[in-house]
Amino acid sequence: DLFSGEYGPTDDVLAVAHDPLKLFFFFMPKDFWKDVAKESHRYFLQNLTARVDRMFENQKTPGKTTKKQFMNKESKKSDIKPHEVLHVLGLLLAHMLNPHRRRIREHWSRHGVGAVSRGTFNEWMSRNWLEHVMVNLHFTNNAGARASPTEL
C-alpha cells in the first residue's frame, strides 16, 4: 500500500484551477523563474571567455576583430530576466503548436508562413535574444559546491 491518506486536488489548487496562468505559477512559482534567470546569466558569465575565444578563432577574416573587441561587445549584454525566460518558454510552446520544418528562427520571417503571421514572434523577443537565452538557459550553477558530473 503506497498511500492510504487523503488524495485528490487540494483546496489551494482548486482555488486557482479556473485560471491557467495562476495554475502554472502555482506549480512553477515566480521565484523559480527568478532563479532560472539568475543561473542562466551566471552560466553566460562563466563561459564568456571561452565563447569570445571561439568567436575570435571562427571569424571569417582573421584578425579583423580583436579578442578585446569581442569581449567588450559580449560583456555588454544585459542580464537575462525572468520574464524573458517565460517568453522563451511561451515561444517554444507556440513553435510546438505550429512548427516549421527547419528552425524556430523562421517564425521571425518577414513573410507569413502557415498559421503564424509574419513578425508575430518579434513582438515578444528578438530572434537573437531568444537564441542568447536558449544557449545560456541553466537551472543550477555548474561550478557550485553540489555540482557533480555524476549527479542526475
JSON list of C-alpha atoms in Angstrom, two decimals:
[
{"chain": "A", "resi": 1, "resn": "ASP", "atom": "CA", "xyz": [0.00, 0.00, 0.00]},
{"chain": "A", "resi": 2, "resn": "LEU", "atom": "CA", "xyz": [1.82, 3.11, -1.23]},
{"chain": "A", "resi": 3, "resn": "PHE", "atom": "CA", "xyz": [-0.53, 5.73, 0.19]},
{"chain": "A", "resi": 4, "resn": "SER", "atom": "CA", "xyz": [-3.54, 5.47, 2.43]},
{"chain": "A", "resi": 5, "resn": "GLY", "atom": "CA", "xyz": [-4.17, 9.16, 3.26]},
{"chain": "A", "resi": 6, "resn": "GLU", "atom": "CA", "xyz": [-6.40, 11.71, 1.60]},
{"chain": "A", "resi": 7, "resn": "TYR", "atom": "CA", "xyz": [-5.93, 12.20, -2.11]},
{"chain": "A", "resi": 8, "resn": "GLY", "atom": "CA", "xyz": [-7.15, 14.48, -4.87]},
{"chain": "A", "resi": 9, "resn": "PRO", "atom": "CA", "xyz": [-6.65, 18.17, -5.56]},
{"chain": "A", "resi": 10, "resn": "THR", "atom": "CA", "xyz": [-6.05, 20.38, -2.54]},
{"chain": "A", "resi": 11, "resn": "ASP", "atom": "CA", "xyz": [-8.13, 23.45, -1.75]},
{"chain": "A", "resi": 12, "resn": "ASP", "atom": "CA", "xyz": [-5.14, 25.61, -2.75]},
{"chain": "A", "resi": 13, "resn": "VAL", "atom": "CA", "xyz": [-5.06, 24.07, -6.23]},
{"chain": "A", "resi": 14, "resn": "LEU", "atom": "CA", "xyz": [-8.81, 24.28, -6.65]},
{"chain": "A", "resi": 15, "resn": "ALA", "atom": "CA", "xyz": [-8.70, 27.98, -5.76]},
{"chain": "A", "resi": 16, "resn": "VAL", "atom": "CA", "xyz": [-6.50, 28.71, -8.82]},
{"chain": "A", "resi": 17, "resn": "ALA", "atom": "CA", "xyz": [-7.73, 25.95, -11.15]},
{"chain": "A", "resi": 18, "resn": "HIS", "atom": "CA", "xyz": [-10.00, 28.33, -13.09]},
{"chain": "A", "resi": 19, "resn": "ASP", "atom": "CA", "xyz": [-7.05, 30.43, -14.28]},
{"chain": "A", "resi": 20, "resn": "PRO", "atom": "CA", "xyz": [-4.39, 28.59, -16.37]},
{"chain": "A", "resi": 21, "resn": "LEU", "atom": "CA", "xyz": [-1.70, 31.19, -15.63]},
{"chain": "A", "resi": 22, "resn": "LYS", "atom": "CA", "xyz": [-2.32, 31.10, -11.87]},
{"chain": "A", "resi": 23, "resn": "LEU", "atom": "CA", "xyz": [-2.31, 27.30, -12.01]},
{"chain": "A", "resi": 24, "resn": "PHE", "atom": "CA", "xyz": [1.00, 27.36, -13.91]},
{"chain": "A", "resi": 25, "resn": "PHE", "atom": "CA", "xyz": [2.58, 29.66, -11.31]},
{"chain": "A", "resi": 26, "resn": "PHE", "atom": "CA", "xyz": [1.17, 27.51, -8.50]},
{"chain": "A", "resi": 27, "resn": "PHE", "atom": "CA", "xyz": [3.32, 24.60, -9.67]},
{"chain": "A", "resi": 28, "resn": "MET", "atom": "CA", "xyz": [6.16, 26.70, -11.14]},
{"chain": "A", "resi": 29, "resn": "PRO", "atom": "CA", "xyz": [6.38, 29.74, -8.79]},
{"chain": "A", "resi": 30, "resn": "LYS", "atom": "CA", "xyz": [7.80, 33.08, -9.84]},
{"chain": "A", "resi": 31, "resn": "ASP", "atom": "CA", "xyz": [10.78, 32.60, -7.50]},
{"chain": "A", "resi": 32, "resn": "PHE", "atom": "CA", "xyz": [11.72, 29.51, -9.53]},
{"chain": "A", "resi": 33, "resn": "TRP", "atom": "CA", "xyz": [11.86, 31.60, -12.72]},
{"chain": "A", "resi": 34, "resn": "LYS", "atom": "CA", "xyz": [13.93, 34.26, -10.94]},
{"chain": "A", "resi": 35, "resn": "ASP", "atom": "CA", "xyz": [16.42, 31.54, -10.00]},
{"chain": "A", "resi": 36, "resn": "VAL", "atom": "CA", "xyz": [16.49, 30.19, -13.58]},
{"chain": "A", "resi": 37, "resn": "ALA", "atom": "CA", "xyz": [17.20, 33.68, -14.93]},
{"chain": "A", "resi": 38, "resn": "LYS", "atom": "CA", "xyz": [19.97, 34.22, -12.35]},
{"chain": "A", "resi": 39, "resn": "GLU", "atom": "CA", "xyz": [21.61, 30.84, -13.10]},
{"chain": "A", "resi": 40, "resn": "SER", "atom": "CA", "xyz": [21.30, 31.40, -16.85]},
{"chain": "A", "resi": 41, "resn": "HIS", "atom": "CA", "xyz": [23.12, 34.71, -16.60]},
{"chain": "A", "resi": 42, "resn": "ARG", "atom": "CA", "xyz": [25.73, 33.14, -14.30]},
{"chain": "A", "resi": 43, "resn": "TYR", "atom": "CA", "xyz": [26.29, 30.42, -16.94]},
{"chain": "A", "resi": 44, "resn": "PHE", "atom": "CA", "xyz": [26.70, 33.15, -19.59]},
{"chain": "A", "resi": 45, "resn": "LEU", "atom": "CA", "xyz": [29.37, 34.85, -17.46]},
{"chain": "A", "resi": 46, "resn": "GLN", "atom": "CA", "xyz": [31.13, 31.57, -16.62]},
{"chain": "A", "resi": 47, "resn": "ASN", "atom": "CA", "xyz": [31.52, 30.77, -20.33]},
{"chain": "A", "resi": 48, "resn": "LEU", "atom": "CA", "xyz": [32.17, 34.28, -21.60]},
{"chain": "A", "resi": 49, "resn": "THR", "atom": "CA", "xyz": [35.93, 33.90, -22.11]},
{"chain": "A", "resi": 50, "resn": "ALA", "atom": "CA", "xyz": [35.61, 30.56, -23.92]},
{"chain": "A", "resi": 51, "resn": "ARG", "atom": "CA", "xyz": [32.82, 31.97, -26.11]},
{"chain": "A", "resi": 52, "resn": "VAL", "atom": "CA", "xyz": [34.93, 35.02, -27.01]},
{"chain": "A", "resi": 53, "resn": "ASP", "atom": "CA", "xyz": [37.89, 32.76, -27.84]},
{"chain": "A", "resi": 54, "resn": "ARG", "atom": "CA", "xyz": [35.68, 30.73, -30.23]},
{"chain": "A", "resi": 55, "resn": "MET", "atom": "CA", "xyz": [34.29, 33.89, -31.82]},
{"chain": "A", "resi": 56, "resn": "PHE", "atom": "CA", "xyz": [37.83, 35.19, -32.38]},
{"chain": "A", "resi": 57, "resn": "GLU", "atom": "CA", "xyz": [39.02, 31.90, -33.88]},
{"chain": "A", "resi": 58, "resn": "ASN", "atom": "CA", "xyz": [35.96, 31.46, -36.11]},
{"chain": "A", "resi": 59, "resn": "GLN", "atom": "CA", "xyz": [35.77, 34.94, -37.62]},
{"chain": "A", "resi": 60, "resn": "LYS", "atom": "CA", "xyz": [35.73, 34.93, -41.42]},
{"chain": "A", "resi": 61, "resn": "THR", "atom": "CA", "xyz": [38.51, 37.50, -41.78]},
{"chain": "A", "resi": 62, "resn": "PRO", "atom": "CA", "xyz": [41.27, 36.56, -39.31]},
{"chain": "A", "resi": 63, "resn": "GLY", "atom": "CA", "xyz": [42.35, 39.48, -37.15]},
{"chain": "A", "resi": 64, "resn": "LYS", "atom": "CA", "xyz": [39.56, 41.80, -38.31]},
{"chain": "A", "resi": 65, "resn": "THR", "atom": "CA", "xyz": [38.17, 41.98, -34.79]},
{"chain": "A", "resi": 66, "resn": "THR", "atom": "CA", "xyz": [40.34, 41.62, -31.69]},
{"chain": "A", "resi": 67, "resn": "LYS", "atom": "CA", "xyz": [39.50, 39.46, -28.70]},
{"chain": "A", "resi": 68, "resn": "LYS", "atom": "CA", "xyz": [39.12, 42.62, -26.66]},
{"chain": "A", "resi": 69, "resn": "GLN", "atom": "CA", "xyz": [36.52, 43.96, -29.12]},
{"chain": "A", "resi": 70, "resn": "PHE", "atom": "CA", "xyz": [34.60, 40.69, -28.97]},
{"chain": "A", "resi": 71, "resn": "MET", "atom": "CA", "xyz": [34.81, 40.74, -25.17]},
{"chain": "A", "resi": 72, "resn": "ASN", "atom": "CA", "xyz": [33.55, 44.34, -24.99]},
{"chain": "A", "resi": 73, "resn": "LYS", "atom": "CA", "xyz": [30.59, 43.52, -27.21]},
{"chain": "A", "resi": 74, "resn": "GLU", "atom": "CA", "xyz": [29.64, 40.29, -25.42]},
{"chain": "A", "resi": 75, "resn": "SER", "atom": "CA", "xyz": [30.12, 41.63, -21.89]},
{"chain": "A", "resi": 76, "resn": "LYS", "atom": "CA", "xyz": [27.67, 44.48, -22.56]},
{"chain": "A", "resi": 77, "resn": "LYS", "atom": "CA", "xyz": [24.77, 42.07, -22.91]},
{"chain": "A", "resi": 78, "resn": "SER", "atom": "CA", "xyz": [22.21, 42.67, -20.20]},
{"chain": "A", "resi": 79, "resn": "ASP", "atom": "CA", "xyz": [21.19, 40.14, -17.58]},
{"chain": "A", "resi": 80, "resn": "ILE", "atom": "CA", "xyz": [18.62, 37.54, -18.57]},
{"chain": "A", "resi": 81, "resn": "LYS", "atom": "CA", "xyz": [15.33, 38.49, -16.91]},
{"chain": "A", "resi": 82, "resn": "PRO", "atom": "CA", "xyz": [12.73, 36.06, -15.50]},
{"chain": "A", "resi": 83, "resn": "HIS", "atom": "CA", "xyz": [10.03, 37.30, -17.89]},
{"chain": "A", "resi": 84, "resn": "GLU", "atom": "CA", "xyz": [12.39, 36.63, -20.82]},
{"chain": "A", "resi": 85, "resn": "VAL", "atom": "CA", "xyz": [12.79, 33.00, -19.76]},
{"chain": "A", "resi": 86, "resn": "LEU", "atom": "CA", "xyz": [8.99, 32.76, -19.65]},
{"chain": "A", "resi": 87, "resn": "HIS", "atom": "CA", "xyz": [8.71, 34.40, -23.08]},
{"chain": "A", "resi": 88, "resn": "VAL", "atom": "CA", "xyz": [11.15, 31.81, -24.46]},
{"chain": "A", "resi": 89, "resn": "LEU", "atom": "CA", "xyz": [9.01, 29.06, -22.95]},
{"chain": "A", "resi": 90, "resn": "GLY", "atom": "CA", "xyz": [5.89, 30.58, -24.49]},
{"chain": "A", "resi": 91, "resn": "LEU", "atom": "CA", "xyz": [7.53, 30.95, -27.90]},
{"chain": "A", "resi": 92, "resn": "LEU", "atom": "CA", "xyz": [8.72, 27.34, -27.77]},
{"chain": "A", "resi": 93, "resn": "LEU", "atom": "CA", "xyz": [5.16, 26.25, -26.99]},
{"chain": "A", "resi": 94, "resn": "ALA", "atom": "CA", "xyz": [3.85, 28.34, -29.90]},
{"chain": "A", "resi": 95, "resn": "HIS", "atom": "CA", "xyz": [6.51, 26.80, -32.14]},
{"chain": "A", "resi": 96, "resn": "MET", "atom": "CA", "xyz": [5.46, 23.35, -30.96]},
{"chain": "A", "resi": 97, "resn": "LEU", "atom": "CA", "xyz": [1.86, 24.09, -31.96]},
{"chain": "A", "resi": 98, "resn": "ASN", "atom": "CA", "xyz": [2.88, 25.46, -35.35]},
{"chain": "A", "resi": 99, "resn": "PRO", "atom": "CA", "xyz": [6.29, 24.00, -36.19]},
{"chain": "A", "resi": 100, "resn": "HIS", "atom": "CA", "xyz": [8.29, 24.89, -39.25]},
{"chain": "A", "resi": 101, "resn": "ARG", "atom": "CA", "xyz": [10.30, 22.20, -40.93]},
{"chain": "A", "resi": 102, "resn": "ARG", "atom": "CA", "xyz": [13.66, 23.83, -40.45]},
{"chain": "A", "resi": 103, "resn": "ARG", "atom": "CA", "xyz": [14.15, 26.04, -37.41]},
{"chain": "A", "resi": 104, "resn": "ILE", "atom": "CA", "xyz": [12.38, 28.15, -34.86]},
{"chain": "A", "resi": 105, "resn": "ARG", "atom": "CA", "xyz": [14.09, 31.20, -36.37]},
{"chain": "A", "resi": 106, "resn": "GLU", "atom": "CA", "xyz": [11.66, 31.01, -39.32]},
{"chain": "A", "resi": 107, "resn": "HIS", "atom": "CA", "xyz": [8.99, 32.46, -37.03]},
{"chain": "A", "resi": 108, "resn": "TRP", "atom": "CA", "xyz": [10.74, 35.83, -37.43]},
{"chain": "A", "resi": 109, "resn": "SER", "atom": "CA", "xyz": [10.34, 35.67, -41.20]},
{"chain": "A", "resi": 110, "resn": "ARG", "atom": "CA", "xyz": [9.01, 38.74, -42.98]},
{"chain": "A", "resi": 111, "resn": "HIS", "atom": "CA", "xyz": [6.58, 36.52, -44.86]},
{"chain": "A", "resi": 112, "resn": "GLY", "atom": "CA", "xyz": [3.59, 34.78, -43.29]},
{"chain": "A", "resi": 113, "resn": "VAL", "atom": "CA", "xyz": [4.03, 31.03, -43.01]},
{"chain": "A", "resi": 114, "resn": "GLY", "atom": "CA", "xyz": [1.21, 28.72, -42.01]},
{"chain": "A", "resi": 115, "resn": "ALA", "atom": "CA", "xyz": [-0.97, 29.84, -39.12]},
{"chain": "A", "resi": 116, "resn": "VAL", "atom": "CA", "xyz": [1.60, 32.26, -37.70]},
{"chain": "A", "resi": 117, "resn": "SER", "atom": "CA", "xyz": [1.57, 35.63, -39.43]},
{"chain": "A", "resi": 118, "resn": "ARG", "atom": "CA", "xyz": [4.83, 37.37, -40.24]},
{"chain": "A", "resi": 119, "resn": "GLY", "atom": "CA", "xyz": [6.68, 39.05, -37.41]},
{"chain": "A", "resi": 120, "resn": "THR", "atom": "CA", "xyz": [4.49, 37.63, -34.64]},
{"chain": "A", "resi": 121, "resn": "PHE", "atom": "CA", "xyz": [7.35, 36.31, -32.54]},
{"chain": "A", "resi": 122, "resn": "ASN", "atom": "CA", "xyz": [9.27, 39.57, -32.87]},
{"chain": "A", "resi": 123, "resn": "GLU", "atom": "CA", "xyz": [6.58, 41.29, -30.80]},
{"chain": "A", "resi": 124, "resn": "TRP", "atom": "CA", "xyz": [7.77, 39.29, -27.80]},
{"chain": "A", "resi": 125, "resn": "MET", "atom": "CA", "xyz": [11.52, 39.00, -28.28]},
{"chain": "A", "resi": 126, "resn": "SER", "atom": "CA", "xyz": [14.17, 39.46, -30.94]},
{"chain": "A", "resi": 127, "resn": "ARG", "atom": "CA", "xyz": [15.43, 36.31, -32.60]},
{"chain": "A", "resi": 128, "resn": "ASN", "atom": "CA", "xyz": [19.00, 36.96, -31.45]},
{"chain": "A", "resi": 129, "resn": "TRP", "atom": "CA", "xyz": [17.94, 37.43, -27.83]},
{"chain": "A", "resi": 130, "resn": "LEU", "atom": "CA", "xyz": [15.87, 34.23, -27.90]},
{"chain": "A", "resi": 131, "resn": "GLU", "atom": "CA", "xyz": [18.94, 32.39, -29.15]},
{"chain": "A", "resi": 132, "resn": "HIS", "atom": "CA", "xyz": [21.05, 34.03, -26.41]},
{"chain": "A", "resi": 133, "resn": "VAL", "atom": "CA", "xyz": [18.61, 32.90, -23.71]},
{"chain": "A", "resi": 134, "resn": "MET", "atom": "CA", "xyz": [18.31, 29.40, -25.19]},
{"chain": "A", "resi": 135, "resn": "VAL", "atom": "CA", "xyz": [22.09, 28.90, -25.39]},
{"chain": "A", "resi": 136, "resn": "ASN", "atom": "CA", "xyz": [22.55, 30.02, -21.79]},
{"chain": "A", "resi": 137, "resn": "LEU", "atom": "CA", "xyz": [19.42, 28.52, -20.21]},
{"chain": "A", "resi": 138, "resn": "HIS", "atom": "CA", "xyz": [20.51, 26.94, -16.93]},
{"chain": "A", "resi": 139, "resn": "PHE", "atom": "CA", "xyz": [18.77, 25.79, -13.78]},
{"chain": "A", "resi": 140, "resn": "THR", "atom": "CA", "xyz": [21.76, 25.31, -11.45]},
{"chain": "A", "resi": 141, "resn": "ASN", "atom": "CA", "xyz": [25.29, 26.58, -11.01]},
{"chain": "A", "resi": 142, "resn": "ASN", "atom": "CA", "xyz": [27.69, 24.18, -12.73]},
{"chain": "A", "resi": 143, "resn": "ALA", "atom": "CA", "xyz": [30.53, 25.43, -10.53]},
{"chain": "A", "resi": 144, "resn": "GLY", "atom": "CA", "xyz": [28.54, 25.15, -7.30]},
{"chain": "A", "resi": 145, "resn": "ALA", "atom": "CA", "xyz": [29.62, 23.02, -4.35]},
{"chain": "A", "resi": 146, "resn": "ARG", "atom": "CA", "xyz": [26.89, 20.46, -5.03]},
{"chain": "A", "resi": 147, "resn": "ALA", "atom": "CA", "xyz": [27.59, 20.25, -8.78]},
{"chain": "A", "resi": 148, "resn": "SER", "atom": "CA", "xyz": [28.98, 16.92, -9.88]},
{"chain": "A", "resi": 149, "resn": "PRO", "atom": "CA", "xyz": [29.21, 15.35, -13.32]},
{"chain": "A", "resi": 150, "resn": "THR", "atom": "CA", "xyz": [27.90, 12.07, -11.87]},
{"chain": "A", "resi": 151, "resn": "GLU", "atom": "CA", "xyz": [24.76, 13.52, -10.24]},
{"chain": "A", "resi": 152, "resn": "LEU", "atom": "CA", "xyz": [21.47, 13.42, -12.08]}
]
